[in-house]
Every structure is written in structure tokens, then in C-alpha cells.
PDB file of N, CA and C in Angstrom:
ATOM      1  N   MET A 276     -15.816  12.856  16.153  1.00 88.00           N
ATOM      2  CA  MET A 276     -15.434  13.676  17.290  1.00 88.00           C
ATOM      3  C   MET A 276     -15.749  15.130  16.960  1.00 88.00           C
ATOM      4  N   THR A 277     -16.279  15.841  17.923  1.00 93.00           N
ATOM      5  CA  THR A 277     -16.653  17.242  17.716  1.00 93.00           C
ATOM      6  C   THR A 277     -15.422  18.149  17.784  1.00 93.00           C
ATOM      7  N   PRO A 278     -15.519  19.359  17.204  1.00 95.00           N
ATOM      8  CA  PRO A 278     -14.402  20.297  17.322  1.00 95.00           C
ATOM      9  C   PRO A 278     -14.043  20.574  18.781  1.00 95.00           C
ATOM     10  N   GLY A 279     -15.053  20.725  19.622  1.00 97.00           N
ATOM     11  CA  GLY A 279     -14.799  20.993  21.037  1.00 97.00           C
ATOM     12  C   GLY A 279     -14.052  19.861  21.718  1.00 97.00           C
ATOM     13  N   ALA A 280     -14.408  18.631  21.388  1.00 96.00           N
ATOM     14  CA  ALA A 280     -13.726  17.471  21.968  1.00 96.00           C
ATOM     15  C   ALA A 280     -12.272  17.416  21.504  1.00 96.00           C
ATOM     16  N   LEU A 281     -12.035  17.777  20.258  1.00 96.00           N
ATOM     17  CA  LEU A 281     -10.659  17.803  19.748  1.00 96.00           C
ATOM     18  C   LEU A 281      -9.830  18.863  20.470  1.00 96.00           C
ATOM     19  N   VAL A 282     -10.423  20.029  20.670  1.00 97.00           N
ATOM     20  CA  VAL A 282      -9.721  21.108  21.376  1.00 97.00           C
ATOM     21  C   VAL A 282      -9.409  20.663  22.804  1.00 97.00           C
ATOM     22  N   ARG A 283     -10.400  20.120  23.496  1.00 98.00           N
ATOM     23  CA  ARG A 283     -10.198  19.685  24.873  1.00 98.00           C
ATOM     24  C   ARG A 283      -9.115  18.601  24.953  1.00 98.00           C
ATOM     25  N   GLU A 284      -9.166  17.638  24.044  1.00 97.00           N
ATOM     26  CA  GLU A 284      -8.182  16.553  24.062  1.00 97.00           C
ATOM     27  C   GLU A 284      -6.762  17.080  23.931  1.00 97.00           C
ATOM     28  N   ARG A 285      -6.555  17.973  22.964  1.00 98.00           N
ATOM     29  CA  ARG A 285      -5.211  18.523  22.748  1.00 98.00           C
ATOM     30  C   ARG A 285      -4.771  19.384  23.938  1.00 98.00           C
ATOM     31  N   ARG A 286      -5.709  20.191  24.449  1.00 98.00           N
ATOM     32  CA  ARG A 286      -5.389  21.055  25.590  1.00 98.00           C
ATOM     33  C   ARG A 286      -4.970  20.210  26.797  1.00 98.00           C
ATOM     34  N   GLU A 287      -5.695  19.143  27.044  1.00 98.00           N
ATOM     35  CA  GLU A 287      -5.373  18.282  28.175  1.00 98.00           C
ATOM     36  C   GLU A 287      -4.055  17.528  27.957  1.00 98.00           C
ATOM     37  N   GLU A 288      -3.759  17.147  26.707  1.00 98.00           N
ATOM     38  CA  GLU A 288      -2.457  16.535  26.403  1.00 98.00           C
ATOM     39  C   GLU A 288      -1.314  17.459  26.804  1.00 98.00           C
ATOM     40  N   LEU A 289      -1.521  18.749  26.594  1.00 98.00           N
ATOM     41  CA  LEU A 289      -0.490  19.744  26.926  1.00 98.00           C
ATOM     42  C   LEU A 289      -0.465  20.075  28.412  1.00 98.00           C
ATOM     43  N   GLY A 290      -1.504  19.673  29.121  1.00 98.00           N
ATOM     44  CA  GLY A 290      -1.597  20.002  30.541  1.00 98.00           C
ATOM     45  C   GLY A 290      -1.973  21.457  30.773  1.00 98.00           C
ATOM     46  N   TRP A 291      -2.648  22.045  29.806  1.00 98.00           N
ATOM     47  CA  TRP A 291      -3.026  23.452  29.887  1.00 98.00           C
ATOM     48  C   TRP A 291      -4.416  23.611  30.477  1.00 98.00           C
ATOM     49  N   SER A 292      -4.629  24.721  31.162  1.00 98.00           N
ATOM     50  CA  SER A 292      -5.962  25.101  31.606  1.00 98.00           C
ATOM     51  C   SER A 292      -6.667  25.801  30.444  1.00 98.00           C
ATOM     52  N   GLN A 293      -7.971  25.934  30.575  1.00 98.00           N
ATOM     53  CA  GLN A 293      -8.713  26.699  29.577  1.00 98.00           C
ATOM     54  C   GLN A 293      -8.234  28.142  29.553  1.00 98.00           C
ATOM     55  N   ALA A 294      -7.903  28.679  30.707  1.00 98.00           N
ATOM     56  CA  ALA A 294      -7.435  30.068  30.783  1.00 98.00           C
ATOM     57  C   ALA A 294      -6.117  30.245  30.030  1.00 98.00           C
ATOM     58  N   ARG A 295      -5.224  29.284  30.159  1.00 98.00           N
ATOM     59  CA  ARG A 295      -3.935  29.388  29.458  1.00 98.00           C
ATOM     60  C   ARG A 295      -4.140  29.333  27.946  1.00 98.00           C
ATOM     61  N   LEU A 296      -4.995  28.412  27.498  1.00 98.00           N
ATOM     62  CA  LEU A 296      -5.277  28.332  26.068  1.00 98.00           C
ATOM     63  C   LEU A 296      -5.917  29.620  25.580  1.00 98.00           C
ATOM     64  N   ALA A 297      -6.869  30.127  26.340  1.00 98.00           N
ATOM     65  CA  ALA A 297      -7.549  31.363  25.950  1.00 98.00           C
ATOM     66  C   ALA A 297      -6.562  32.514  25.801  1.00 98.00           C
ATOM     67  N   ALA A 298      -5.661  32.647  26.745  1.00 98.00           N
ATOM     68  CA  ALA A 298      -4.668  33.728  26.674  1.00 98.00           C
ATOM     69  C   ALA A 298      -3.782  33.561  25.450  1.00 98.00           C
ATOM     70  N   ALA A 299      -3.370  32.336  25.168  1.00 98.00           N
ATOM     71  CA  ALA A 299      -2.487  32.080  24.022  1.00 98.00           C
ATOM     72  C   ALA A 299      -3.195  32.316  22.693  1.00 98.00           C
ATOM     73  N   ALA A 300      -4.516  32.145  22.680  1.00 98.00           N
ATOM     74  CA  ALA A 300      -5.286  32.313  21.442  1.00 98.00           C
ATOM     75  C   ALA A 300      -5.999  33.663  21.376  1.00 98.00           C
ATOM     76  N   ALA A 301      -5.717  34.536  22.324  1.00 98.00           N
ATOM     77  CA  ALA A 301      -6.320  35.875  22.360  1.00 98.00           C
ATOM     78  C   ALA A 301      -7.847  35.819  22.388  1.00 98.00           C
ATOM     79  N   THR A 302      -8.368  34.997  23.283  1.00 98.00           N
ATOM     80  CA  THR A 302      -9.805  34.932  23.499  1.00 98.00           C
ATOM     81  C   THR A 302     -10.042  34.803  24.999  1.00 98.00           C
ATOM     82  N   THR A 303     -11.228  34.426  25.398  1.00 98.00           N
ATOM     83  CA  THR A 303     -11.522  34.302  26.822  1.00 98.00           C
ATOM     84  C   THR A 303     -11.699  32.845  27.213  1.00 98.00           C
ATOM     85  N   GLN A 304     -11.556  32.586  28.498  1.00 98.00           N
ATOM     86  CA  GLN A 304     -11.757  31.237  29.024  1.00 98.00           C
ATOM     87  C   GLN A 304     -13.197  30.797  28.789  1.00 98.00           C
ATOM     88  N   ALA A 305     -14.133  31.723  28.885  1.00 98.00           N
ATOM     89  CA  ALA A 305     -15.545  31.394  28.665  1.00 98.00           C
ATOM     90  C   ALA A 305     -15.790  30.900  27.245  1.00 98.00           C
ATOM     91  N   VAL A 306     -15.126  31.503  26.266  1.00 98.00           N
ATOM     92  CA  VAL A 306     -15.260  31.060  24.873  1.00 98.00           C
ATOM     93  C   VAL A 306     -14.719  29.642  24.727  1.00 98.00           C
ATOM     94  N   VAL A 307     -13.548  29.389  25.289  1.00 98.00           N
ATOM     95  CA  VAL A 307     -12.958  28.040  25.210  1.00 98.00           C
ATOM     96  C   VAL A 307     -13.894  27.028  25.864  1.00 98.00           C
ATOM     97  N   SER A 308     -14.439  27.377  27.013  1.00 98.00           N
ATOM     98  CA  SER A 308     -15.355  26.487  27.716  1.00 98.00           C
ATOM     99  C   SER A 308     -16.591  26.177  26.876  1.00 98.00           C
ATOM    100  N   ARG A 309     -17.179  27.196  26.261  1.00 98.00           N
ATOM    101  CA  ARG A 309     -18.381  26.983  25.440  1.00 98.00           C
ATOM    102  C   ARG A 309     -18.080  26.111  24.234  1.00 98.00           C
ATOM    103  N   ILE A 310     -16.917  26.297  23.635  1.00 98.00           N
ATOM    104  CA  ILE A 310     -16.522  25.463  22.488  1.00 98.00           C
ATOM    105  C   ILE A 310     -16.349  24.023  22.941  1.00 98.00           C
ATOM    106  N   GLU A 311     -15.628  23.814  24.024  1.00 98.00           N
ATOM    107  CA  GLU A 311     -15.364  22.457  24.504  1.00 98.00           C
ATOM    108  C   GLU A 311     -16.643  21.731  24.911  1.00 98.00           C
ATOM    109  N   ARG A 312     -17.604  22.443  25.460  1.00 98.00           N
ATOM    110  CA  ARG A 312     -18.865  21.834  25.889  1.00 98.00           C
ATOM    111  C   ARG A 312     -19.847  21.666  24.745  1.00 98.00           C
ATOM    112  N   GLY A 313     -19.521  22.215  23.570  1.00 97.00           N
ATOM    113  CA  GLY A 313     -20.415  22.102  22.425  1.00 97.00           C
ATOM    114  C   GLY A 313     -21.575  23.075  22.450  1.00 97.00           C
ATOM    115  N   VAL A 314     -21.484  24.074  23.326  1.00 97.00           N
ATOM    116  CA  VAL A 314     -22.530  25.092  23.434  1.00 97.00           C
ATOM    117  C   VAL A 314     -22.378  26.109  22.310  1.00 97.00           C
ATOM    118  N   ALA A 315     -21.155  26.358  21.900  1.00 96.00           N
ATOM    119  CA  ALA A 315     -20.869  27.308  20.827  1.00 96.00           C
ATOM    120  C   ALA A 315     -20.175  26.564  19.684  1.00 96.00           C
ATOM    121  N   SER A 316     -20.550  26.920  18.471  1.00 95.00           N
ATOM    122  CA  SER A 316     -19.895  26.363  17.289  1.00 95.00           C
ATOM    123  C   SER A 316     -18.783  27.313  16.865  1.00 95.00           C
ATOM    124  N   PRO A 317     -17.542  26.880  16.961  1.00 96.00           N
ATOM    125  CA  PRO A 317     -16.438  27.788  16.623  1.00 96.00           C
ATOM    126  C   PRO A 317     -16.328  28.002  15.119  1.00 96.00           C
ATOM    127  N   THR A 318     -15.885  29.180  14.757  1.00 96.00           N
ATOM    128  CA  THR A 318     -15.590  29.444  13.351  1.00 96.00           C
ATOM    129  C   THR A 318     -14.289  28.730  12.993  1.00 96.00           C
ATOM    130  N   VAL A 319     -14.046  28.590  11.714  1.00 95.00           N
ATOM    131  CA  VAL A 319     -12.783  27.997  11.271  1.00 95.00           C
ATOM    132  C   VAL A 319     -11.631  28.870  11.739  1.00 95.00           C
ATOM    133  N   ASP A 320     -11.824  30.182  11.701  1.00 97.00           N
ATOM    134  CA  ASP A 320     -10.781  31.103  12.163  1.00 97.00           C
ATOM    135  C   ASP A 320     -10.447  30.855  13.636  1.00 97.00           C
ATOM    136  N   MET A 321     -11.471  30.677  14.464  1.00 97.00           N
ATOM    137  CA  MET A 321     -11.231  30.428  15.891  1.00 97.00           C
ATOM    138  C   MET A 321     -10.527  29.085  16.091  1.00 97.00           C
ATOM    139  N   LEU A 322     -10.952  28.054  15.367  1.00 97.00           N
ATOM    140  CA  LEU A 322     -10.283  26.756  15.486  1.00 97.00           C
ATOM    141  C   LEU A 322      -8.815  26.865  15.076  1.00 97.00           C
ATOM    142  N   LEU A 323      -8.554  27.640  14.042  1.00 97.00           N
ATOM    143  CA  LEU A 323      -7.175  27.845  13.599  1.00 97.00           C
ATOM    144  C   LEU A 323      -6.359  28.540  14.676  1.00 97.00           C
ATOM    145  N   ARG A 324      -6.930  29.575  15.297  1.00 97.00           N
ATOM    146  CA  ARG A 324      -6.228  30.284  16.381  1.00 97.00           C
ATOM    147  C   ARG A 324      -5.939  29.358  17.554  1.00 97.00           C
ATOM    148  N   LEU A 325      -6.915  28.554  17.933  1.00 98.00           N
ATOM    149  CA  LEU A 325      -6.715  27.619  19.045  1.00 98.00           C
ATOM    150  C   LEU A 325      -5.643  26.585  18.691  1.00 98.00           C
ATOM    151  N   ALA A 326      -5.709  26.056  17.484  1.00 97.00           N
ATOM    152  CA  ALA A 326      -4.722  25.061  17.053  1.00 97.00           C
ATOM    153  C   ALA A 326      -3.315  25.658  17.052  1.00 97.00           C
ATOM    154  N   GLN A 327      -3.168  26.835  16.489  1.00 97.00           N
ATOM    155  CA  GLN A 327      -1.852  27.474  16.433  1.00 97.00           C
ATOM    156  C   GLN A 327      -1.331  27.767  17.830  1.00 97.00           C
ATOM    157  N   ALA A 328      -2.208  28.178  18.719  1.00 98.00           N
ATOM    158  CA  ALA A 328      -1.799  28.469  20.098  1.00 98.00           C
ATOM    159  C   ALA A 328      -1.249  27.212  20.770  1.00 98.00           C
ATOM    160  N   MET A 329      -1.774  26.047  20.367  1.00 98.00           N
ATOM    161  CA  MET A 329      -1.330  24.777  20.955  1.00 98.00           C
ATOM    162  C   MET A 329      -0.275  24.081  20.098  1.00 98.00           C
ATOM    163  N   ASP A 330       0.338  24.828  19.188  1.00 97.00           N
ATOM    164  CA  ASP A 330       1.367  24.298  18.294  1.00 97.00           C
ATOM    165  C   ASP A 330       0.858  23.047  17.570  1.00 97.00           C
ATOM    166  N   SER A 331      -0.350  23.186  17.034  1.00 97.00           N
ATOM    167  CA  SER A 331      -1.001  22.093  16.315  1.00 97.00           C
ATOM    168  C   SER A 331      -1.425  22.585  14.943  1.00 97.00           C
ATOM    169  N   GLU A 332      -1.764  21.646  14.089  1.00 95.00           N
ATOM    170  CA  GLU A 332      -2.186  21.965  12.740  1.00 95.00           C
ATOM    171  C   GLU A 332      -3.669  21.655  12.586  1.00 95.00           C
ATOM    172  N   LEU A 333      -4.392  22.563  11.950  1.00 93.00           N
ATOM    173  CA  LEU A 333      -5.802  22.349  11.660  1.00 93.00           C
ATOM    174  C   LEU A 333      -5.908  21.824  10.249  1.00 93.00           C
ATOM    175  N   SER A 334      -6.595  20.710  10.092  1.00 91.00           N
ATOM    176  CA  SER A 334      -6.768  20.104   8.771  1.00 91.00           C
ATOM    177  C   SER A 334      -8.238  19.808   8.553  1.00 91.00           C
ATOM    178  N   LEU A 335      -8.784  20.338   7.478  1.00 86.00           N
ATOM    179  CA  LEU A 335     -10.182  20.112   7.114  1.00 86.00           C
ATOM    180  C   LEU A 335     -10.236  19.367   5.787  1.00 86.00           C
ATOM    181  N   ARG A 336     -11.132  18.401   5.729  1.00 87.00           N
ATOM    182  CA  ARG A 336     -11.281  17.656   4.472  1.00 87.00           C
ATOM    183  C   ARG A 336     -12.756  17.423   4.205  1.00 87.00           C
ATOM    184  N   LEU A 337     -13.116  17.455   2.934  1.00 90.00           N
ATOM    185  CA  LEU A 337     -14.431  17.031   2.490  1.00 90.00           C
ATOM    186  C   LEU A 337     -14.237  15.720   1.759  1.00 90.00           C
ATOM    187  N   MET A 338     -15.001  14.733   2.165  1.00 90.00           N
ATOM    188  CA  MET A 338     -14.849  13.416   1.572  1.00 90.00           C
ATOM    189  C   MET A 338     -16.218  12.934   1.101  1.00 90.00           C
ATOM    190  N   PRO A 339     -16.232  12.170   0.019  1.00 95.00           N
ATOM    191  CA  PRO A 339     -17.522  11.621  -0.439  1.00 95.00           C
ATOM    192  C   PRO A 339     -18.067  10.644   0.595  1.00 95.00           C
ATOM    193  N   ARG A 340     -19.363  10.554   0.657  1.00 89.00           N
ATOM    194  CA  ARG A 340     -20.009   9.626   1.605  1.00 89.00           C
ATOM    195  C   ARG A 340     -19.970   8.220   1.110  1.00 89.00           C
TER     196      ARG A 340
END
């Protein structure tokens, strides 16, 4: 699953609009839209801000193939 799909899934679980998430994460609705559509690759910092805004935890792991 892509980062954008994860963001969209959580946002929709909360019943939030992109605008509400953007305001809570101190960014714009256009940025959230680009991330969700996979047009923009979010930084780890941006993913962390979005996760925190949605009262979620960001977890990254590197695993052997």
C-alpha cells in the first residue's frame, strides 16, 4: 500500500475532508490531494505531521527481502 493510500484510508475512517486534515497538519488541501493521488512523494516529516494530526502513529521498518 502506498503512503497516499494509507493517508486516505485513515482520513476516511475519521470522516475527515482533505481540507480538515490539511488544516490540522498545517499544510494545504492541494498537498494532501497530491499525496493521496500519488502525484507527490511525501517526506517522512510530512507523513509524521499527517499521522499526528489524525491521532495516529507512523511506523517505518526496514526488513530483509
